[in-house]
Each structure stands twice: as C-alpha cells, then as structure tokens.
PDB file of C-alpha atoms in Angstrom:
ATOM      1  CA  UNK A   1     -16.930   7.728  13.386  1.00  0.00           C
ATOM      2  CA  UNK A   2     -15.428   4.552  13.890  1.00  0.00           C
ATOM      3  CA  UNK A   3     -11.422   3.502  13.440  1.00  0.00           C
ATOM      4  CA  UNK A   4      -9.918   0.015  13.157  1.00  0.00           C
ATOM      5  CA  UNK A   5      -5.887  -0.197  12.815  1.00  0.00           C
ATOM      6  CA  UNK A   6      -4.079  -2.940  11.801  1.00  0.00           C
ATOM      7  CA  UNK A   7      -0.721  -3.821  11.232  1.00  0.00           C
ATOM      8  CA  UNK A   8       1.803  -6.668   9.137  1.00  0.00           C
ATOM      9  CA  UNK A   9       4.792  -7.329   8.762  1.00  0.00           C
ATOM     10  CA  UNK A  10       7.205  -9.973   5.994  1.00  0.00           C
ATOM     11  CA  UNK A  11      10.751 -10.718   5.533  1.00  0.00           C
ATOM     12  CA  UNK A  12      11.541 -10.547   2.358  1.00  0.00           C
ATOM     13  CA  UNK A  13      14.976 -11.399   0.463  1.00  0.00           C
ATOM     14  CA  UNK A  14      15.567  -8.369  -1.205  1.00  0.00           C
ATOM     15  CA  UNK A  15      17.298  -5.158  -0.003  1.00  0.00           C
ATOM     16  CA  UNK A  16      15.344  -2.094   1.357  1.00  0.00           C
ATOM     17  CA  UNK A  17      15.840  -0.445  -1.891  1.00  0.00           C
ATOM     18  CA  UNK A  18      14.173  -3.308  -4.455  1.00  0.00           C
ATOM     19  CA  UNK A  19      11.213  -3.361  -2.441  1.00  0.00           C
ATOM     20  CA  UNK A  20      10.914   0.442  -1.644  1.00  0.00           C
ATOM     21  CA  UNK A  21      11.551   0.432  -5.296  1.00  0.00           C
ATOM     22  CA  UNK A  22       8.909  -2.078  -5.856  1.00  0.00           C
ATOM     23  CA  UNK A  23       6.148  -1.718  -3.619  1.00  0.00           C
ATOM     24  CA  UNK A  24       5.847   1.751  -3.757  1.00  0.00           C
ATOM     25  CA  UNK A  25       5.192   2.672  -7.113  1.00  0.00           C
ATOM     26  CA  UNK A  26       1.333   2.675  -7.671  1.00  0.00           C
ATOM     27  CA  UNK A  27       1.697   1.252 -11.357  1.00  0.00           C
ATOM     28  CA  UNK A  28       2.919  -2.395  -9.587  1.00  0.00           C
ATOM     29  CA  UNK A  29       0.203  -2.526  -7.605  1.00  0.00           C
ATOM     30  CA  UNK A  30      -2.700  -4.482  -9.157  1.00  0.00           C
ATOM     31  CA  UNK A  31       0.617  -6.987 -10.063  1.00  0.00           C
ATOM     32  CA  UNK A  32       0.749  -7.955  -6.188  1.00  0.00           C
ATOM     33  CA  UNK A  33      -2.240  -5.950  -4.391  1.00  0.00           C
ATOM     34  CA  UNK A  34      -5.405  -8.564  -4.290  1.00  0.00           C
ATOM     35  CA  UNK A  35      -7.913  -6.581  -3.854  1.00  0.00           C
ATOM     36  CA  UNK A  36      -6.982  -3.805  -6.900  1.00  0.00           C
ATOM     37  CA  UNK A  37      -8.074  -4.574 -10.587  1.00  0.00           C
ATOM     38  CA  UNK A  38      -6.427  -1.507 -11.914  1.00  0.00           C
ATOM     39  CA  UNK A  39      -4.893   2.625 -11.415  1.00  0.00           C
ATOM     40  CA  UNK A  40      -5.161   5.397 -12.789  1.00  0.00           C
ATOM     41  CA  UNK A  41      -1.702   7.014 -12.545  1.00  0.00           C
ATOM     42  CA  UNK A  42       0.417   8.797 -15.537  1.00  0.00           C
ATOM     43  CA  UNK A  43       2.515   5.785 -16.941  1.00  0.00           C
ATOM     44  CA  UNK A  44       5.727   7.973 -17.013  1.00  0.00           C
ATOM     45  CA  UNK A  45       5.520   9.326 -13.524  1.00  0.00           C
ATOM     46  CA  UNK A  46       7.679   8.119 -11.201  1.00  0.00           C
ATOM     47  CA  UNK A  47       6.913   7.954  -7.299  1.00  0.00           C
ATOM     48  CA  UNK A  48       7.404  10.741  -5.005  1.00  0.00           C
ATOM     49  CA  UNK A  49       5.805  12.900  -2.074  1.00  0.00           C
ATOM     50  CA  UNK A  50       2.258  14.482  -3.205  1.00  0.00           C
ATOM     51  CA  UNK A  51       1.489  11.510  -5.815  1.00  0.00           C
ATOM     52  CA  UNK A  52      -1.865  11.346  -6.517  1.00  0.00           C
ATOM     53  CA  UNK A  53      -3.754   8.498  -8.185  1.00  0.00           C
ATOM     54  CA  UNK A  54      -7.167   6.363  -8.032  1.00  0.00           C
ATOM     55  CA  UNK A  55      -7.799   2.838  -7.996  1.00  0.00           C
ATOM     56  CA  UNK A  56     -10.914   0.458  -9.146  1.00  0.00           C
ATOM     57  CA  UNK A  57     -11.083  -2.261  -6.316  1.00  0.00           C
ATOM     58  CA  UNK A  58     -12.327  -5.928  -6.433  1.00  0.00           C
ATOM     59  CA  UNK A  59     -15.374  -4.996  -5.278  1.00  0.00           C
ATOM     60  CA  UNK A  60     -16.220  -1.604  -7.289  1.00  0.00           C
ATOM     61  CA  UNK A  61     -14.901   1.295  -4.691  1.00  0.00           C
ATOM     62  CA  UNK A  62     -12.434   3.615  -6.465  1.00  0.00           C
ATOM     63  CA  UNK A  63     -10.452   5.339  -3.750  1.00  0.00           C
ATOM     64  CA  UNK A  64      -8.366   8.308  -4.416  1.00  0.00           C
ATOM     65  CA  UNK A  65      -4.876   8.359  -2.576  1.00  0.00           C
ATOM     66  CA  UNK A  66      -1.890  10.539  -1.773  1.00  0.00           C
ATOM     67  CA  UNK A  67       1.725   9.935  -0.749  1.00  0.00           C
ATOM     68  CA  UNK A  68       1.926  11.853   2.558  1.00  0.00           C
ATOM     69  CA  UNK A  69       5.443  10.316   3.259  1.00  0.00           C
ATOM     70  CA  UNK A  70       8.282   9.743   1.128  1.00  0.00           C
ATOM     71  CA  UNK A  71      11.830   8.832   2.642  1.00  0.00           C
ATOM     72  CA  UNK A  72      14.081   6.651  -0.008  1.00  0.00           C
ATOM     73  CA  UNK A  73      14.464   3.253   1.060  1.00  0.00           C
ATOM     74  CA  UNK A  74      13.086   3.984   4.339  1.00  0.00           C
ATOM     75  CA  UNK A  75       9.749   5.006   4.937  1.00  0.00           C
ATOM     76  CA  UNK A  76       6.347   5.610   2.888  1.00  0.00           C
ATOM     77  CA  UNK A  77       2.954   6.018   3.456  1.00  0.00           C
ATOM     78  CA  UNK A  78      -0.498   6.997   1.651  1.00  0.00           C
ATOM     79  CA  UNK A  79      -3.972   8.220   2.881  1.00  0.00           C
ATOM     80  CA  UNK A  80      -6.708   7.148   0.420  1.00  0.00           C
ATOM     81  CA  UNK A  81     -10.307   8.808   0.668  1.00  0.00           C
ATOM     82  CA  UNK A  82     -13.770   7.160  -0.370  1.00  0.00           C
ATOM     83  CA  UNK A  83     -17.006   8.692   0.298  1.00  0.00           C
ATOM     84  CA  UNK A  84     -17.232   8.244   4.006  1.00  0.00           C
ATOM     85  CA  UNK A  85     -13.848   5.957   4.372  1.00  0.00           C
ATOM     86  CA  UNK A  86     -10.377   7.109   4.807  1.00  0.00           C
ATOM     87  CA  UNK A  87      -7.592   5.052   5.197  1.00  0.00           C
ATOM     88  CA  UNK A  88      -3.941   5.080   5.909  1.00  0.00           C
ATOM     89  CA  UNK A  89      -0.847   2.949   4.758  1.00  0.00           C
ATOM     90  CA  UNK A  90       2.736   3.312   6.038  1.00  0.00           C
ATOM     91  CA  UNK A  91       5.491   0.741   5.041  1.00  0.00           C
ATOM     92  CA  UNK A  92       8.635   0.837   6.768  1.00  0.00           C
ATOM     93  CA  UNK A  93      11.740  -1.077   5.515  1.00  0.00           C
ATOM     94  CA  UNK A  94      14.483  -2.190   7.178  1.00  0.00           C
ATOM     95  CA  UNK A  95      17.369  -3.767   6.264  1.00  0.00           C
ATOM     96  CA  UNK A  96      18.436  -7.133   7.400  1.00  0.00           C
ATOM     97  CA  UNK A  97      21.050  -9.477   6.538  1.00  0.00           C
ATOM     98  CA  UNK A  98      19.494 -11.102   3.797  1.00  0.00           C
ATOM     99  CA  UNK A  99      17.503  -9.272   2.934  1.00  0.00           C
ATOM    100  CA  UNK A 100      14.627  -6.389   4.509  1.00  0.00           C
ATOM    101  CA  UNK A 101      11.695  -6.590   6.964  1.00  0.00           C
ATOM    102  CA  UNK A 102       8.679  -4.729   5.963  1.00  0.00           C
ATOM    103  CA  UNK A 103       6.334  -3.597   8.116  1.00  0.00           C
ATOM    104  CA  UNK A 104       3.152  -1.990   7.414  1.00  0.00           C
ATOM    105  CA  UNK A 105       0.593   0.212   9.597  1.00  0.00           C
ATOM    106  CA  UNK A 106      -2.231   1.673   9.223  1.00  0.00           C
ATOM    107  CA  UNK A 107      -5.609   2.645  10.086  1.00  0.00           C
ATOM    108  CA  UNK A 108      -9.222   2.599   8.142  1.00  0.00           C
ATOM    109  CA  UNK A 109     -11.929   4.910   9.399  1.00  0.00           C
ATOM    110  CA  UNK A 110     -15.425   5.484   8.284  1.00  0.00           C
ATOM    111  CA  UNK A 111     -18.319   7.683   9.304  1.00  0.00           C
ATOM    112  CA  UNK A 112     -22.043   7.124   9.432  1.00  0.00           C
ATOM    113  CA  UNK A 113     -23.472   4.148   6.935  1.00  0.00           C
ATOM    114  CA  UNK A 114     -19.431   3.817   6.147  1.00  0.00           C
ATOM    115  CA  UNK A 115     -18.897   3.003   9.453  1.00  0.00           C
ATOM    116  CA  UNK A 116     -19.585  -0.886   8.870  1.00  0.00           C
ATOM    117  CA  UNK A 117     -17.245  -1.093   5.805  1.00  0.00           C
ATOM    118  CA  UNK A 118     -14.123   0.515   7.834  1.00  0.00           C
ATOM    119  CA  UNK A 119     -14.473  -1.927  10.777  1.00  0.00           C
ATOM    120  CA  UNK A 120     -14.919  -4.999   8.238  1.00  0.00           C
ATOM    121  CA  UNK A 121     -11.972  -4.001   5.989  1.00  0.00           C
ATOM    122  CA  UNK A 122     -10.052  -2.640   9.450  1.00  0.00           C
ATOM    123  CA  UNK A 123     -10.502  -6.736  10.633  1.00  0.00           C
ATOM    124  CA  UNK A 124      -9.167  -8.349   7.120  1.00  0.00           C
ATOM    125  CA  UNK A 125      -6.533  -5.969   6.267  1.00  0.00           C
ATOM    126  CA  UNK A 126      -3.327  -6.941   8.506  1.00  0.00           C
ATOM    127  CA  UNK A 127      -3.604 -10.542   6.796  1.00  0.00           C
ATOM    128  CA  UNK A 128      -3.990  -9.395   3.445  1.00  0.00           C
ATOM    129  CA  UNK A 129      -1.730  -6.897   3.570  1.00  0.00           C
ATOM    130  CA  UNK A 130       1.076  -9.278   4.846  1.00  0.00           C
ATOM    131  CA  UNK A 131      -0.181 -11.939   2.093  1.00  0.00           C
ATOM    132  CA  UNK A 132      -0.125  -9.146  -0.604  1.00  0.00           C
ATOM    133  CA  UNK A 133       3.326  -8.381   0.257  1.00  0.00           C
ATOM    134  CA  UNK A 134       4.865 -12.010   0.557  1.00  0.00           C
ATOM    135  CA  UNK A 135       3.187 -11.867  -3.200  1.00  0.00           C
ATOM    136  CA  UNK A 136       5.356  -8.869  -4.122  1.00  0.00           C
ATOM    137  CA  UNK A 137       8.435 -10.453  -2.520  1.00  0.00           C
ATOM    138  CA  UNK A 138       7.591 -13.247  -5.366  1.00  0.00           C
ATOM    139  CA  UNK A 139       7.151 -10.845  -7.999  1.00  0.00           C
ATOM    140  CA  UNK A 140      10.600  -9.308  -7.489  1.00  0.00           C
ATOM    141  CA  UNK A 141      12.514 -12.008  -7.933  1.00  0.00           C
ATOM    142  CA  UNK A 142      10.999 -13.231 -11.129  1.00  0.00           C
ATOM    143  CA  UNK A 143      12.254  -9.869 -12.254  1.00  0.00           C
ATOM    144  CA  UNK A 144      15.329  -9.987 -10.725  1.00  0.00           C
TER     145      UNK A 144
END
C-alpha cells in the first residue's frame, strides 16, 4: 500500500457560506473541477452527511464517493473509492475579512498495480486542487 497527501489552500472573495455553498455540492463540480466530465447525483438532492454519488473522470476512472463530514460553513470532507485507490478530501473554510480562506487536505492511497496511480495523482493534486478552486472562486461571482 502506498499513501501520498497533499494539501492547498486559496483566498477567495466570498464568505464561508457562498463557497461552502458552492463547492460542496457535487452537481457544481464538473463546472470548476478539471479533471471531472460529469456526476451522477439525484438533481434535486441537496448536500448533506452520507451523500453518495459517482463521477466519470478525464481520463475514464469513475470513483464512487461519500460525505464523511458535514459542518455548515465550516468543514467538509469526502472519501472516494476506485478499484484499488481511495482517496480523501477535506475543505475547511474560514472566514476572513474579505472574504474566506479555503484550505483543502487530503490523502490518495492505492494498493498493488494501483499503487503507481495514487503516488502520481498524490504528486499533481495540491496544484490542481488549489487551481480548481481559484476556478470556483471565478464561477461564483459570475453568479453572484
């Protein structure tokens, strides 16, 4: 088994609660997330603790994931499975004064011939995560 973590973090100029709001509701996601094509989530169901969904990914993998944390505003985090990779996401949001900090942690692991494609997404994933994000900070204003 191997294990890469990697972390991010933005400033964006938005309260805590437009891009909890935002970023955490799967249906957004292939809006600001580079690497997702498209989910497979109810389009009525709003976010909460035990959400379940899949993804199709850039490159063909189709994860499943779970919310595993859900604090308002706060904190939130998912664990997503694929064959012999699982990863985990938290965001944490904090409010500054003009706007929030996000910061994101996490960790992918994979076991035997999965092994490779943990360590290679482990390396890229604190730089796309924090590009992904500045990307969502974008998409939230043009909504505002």
């Amino acid at each position: 088994m191997t294990t890469r973590r990697f972390t991010a973090a933005v400033e964006l100029p938005h309260t805590a609660e437009q891009a909890f709001t935002y970023l955490v509701d799967p249906r957004n996601r292939p809006q600001w997330q580079s690497s997702l094509l498209s989910v497979d989530v109810p389009a009525d169901e709003e976010p909460h603790l035990g959400q379940a969904w899949s993804e199709l990914t850039a490159v063909g993998v189709r994860p499943h994931l779970v919310v595993t944390e859900f604090v308002p505003f706060r904190t939130w985090a998912e664990r997503g499975t694929w064959r012999g990779v699982e990863a985990s996401l938290r965001l944490r949001f904090t409010a500054l004064g003009s706007g929030c900090r996000v910061q994101a942690e996490g960790e992918v692991t994979g076991t035997g011939v999965y092994a490779v494609a943990a360590v290679s997404s482990g390396v890229l994933a604190g730089r796309a995560i924090a590009a992904d994000l500045r990307k969502a900070g974008r998409l939230i204003a043009e909504r505002a």
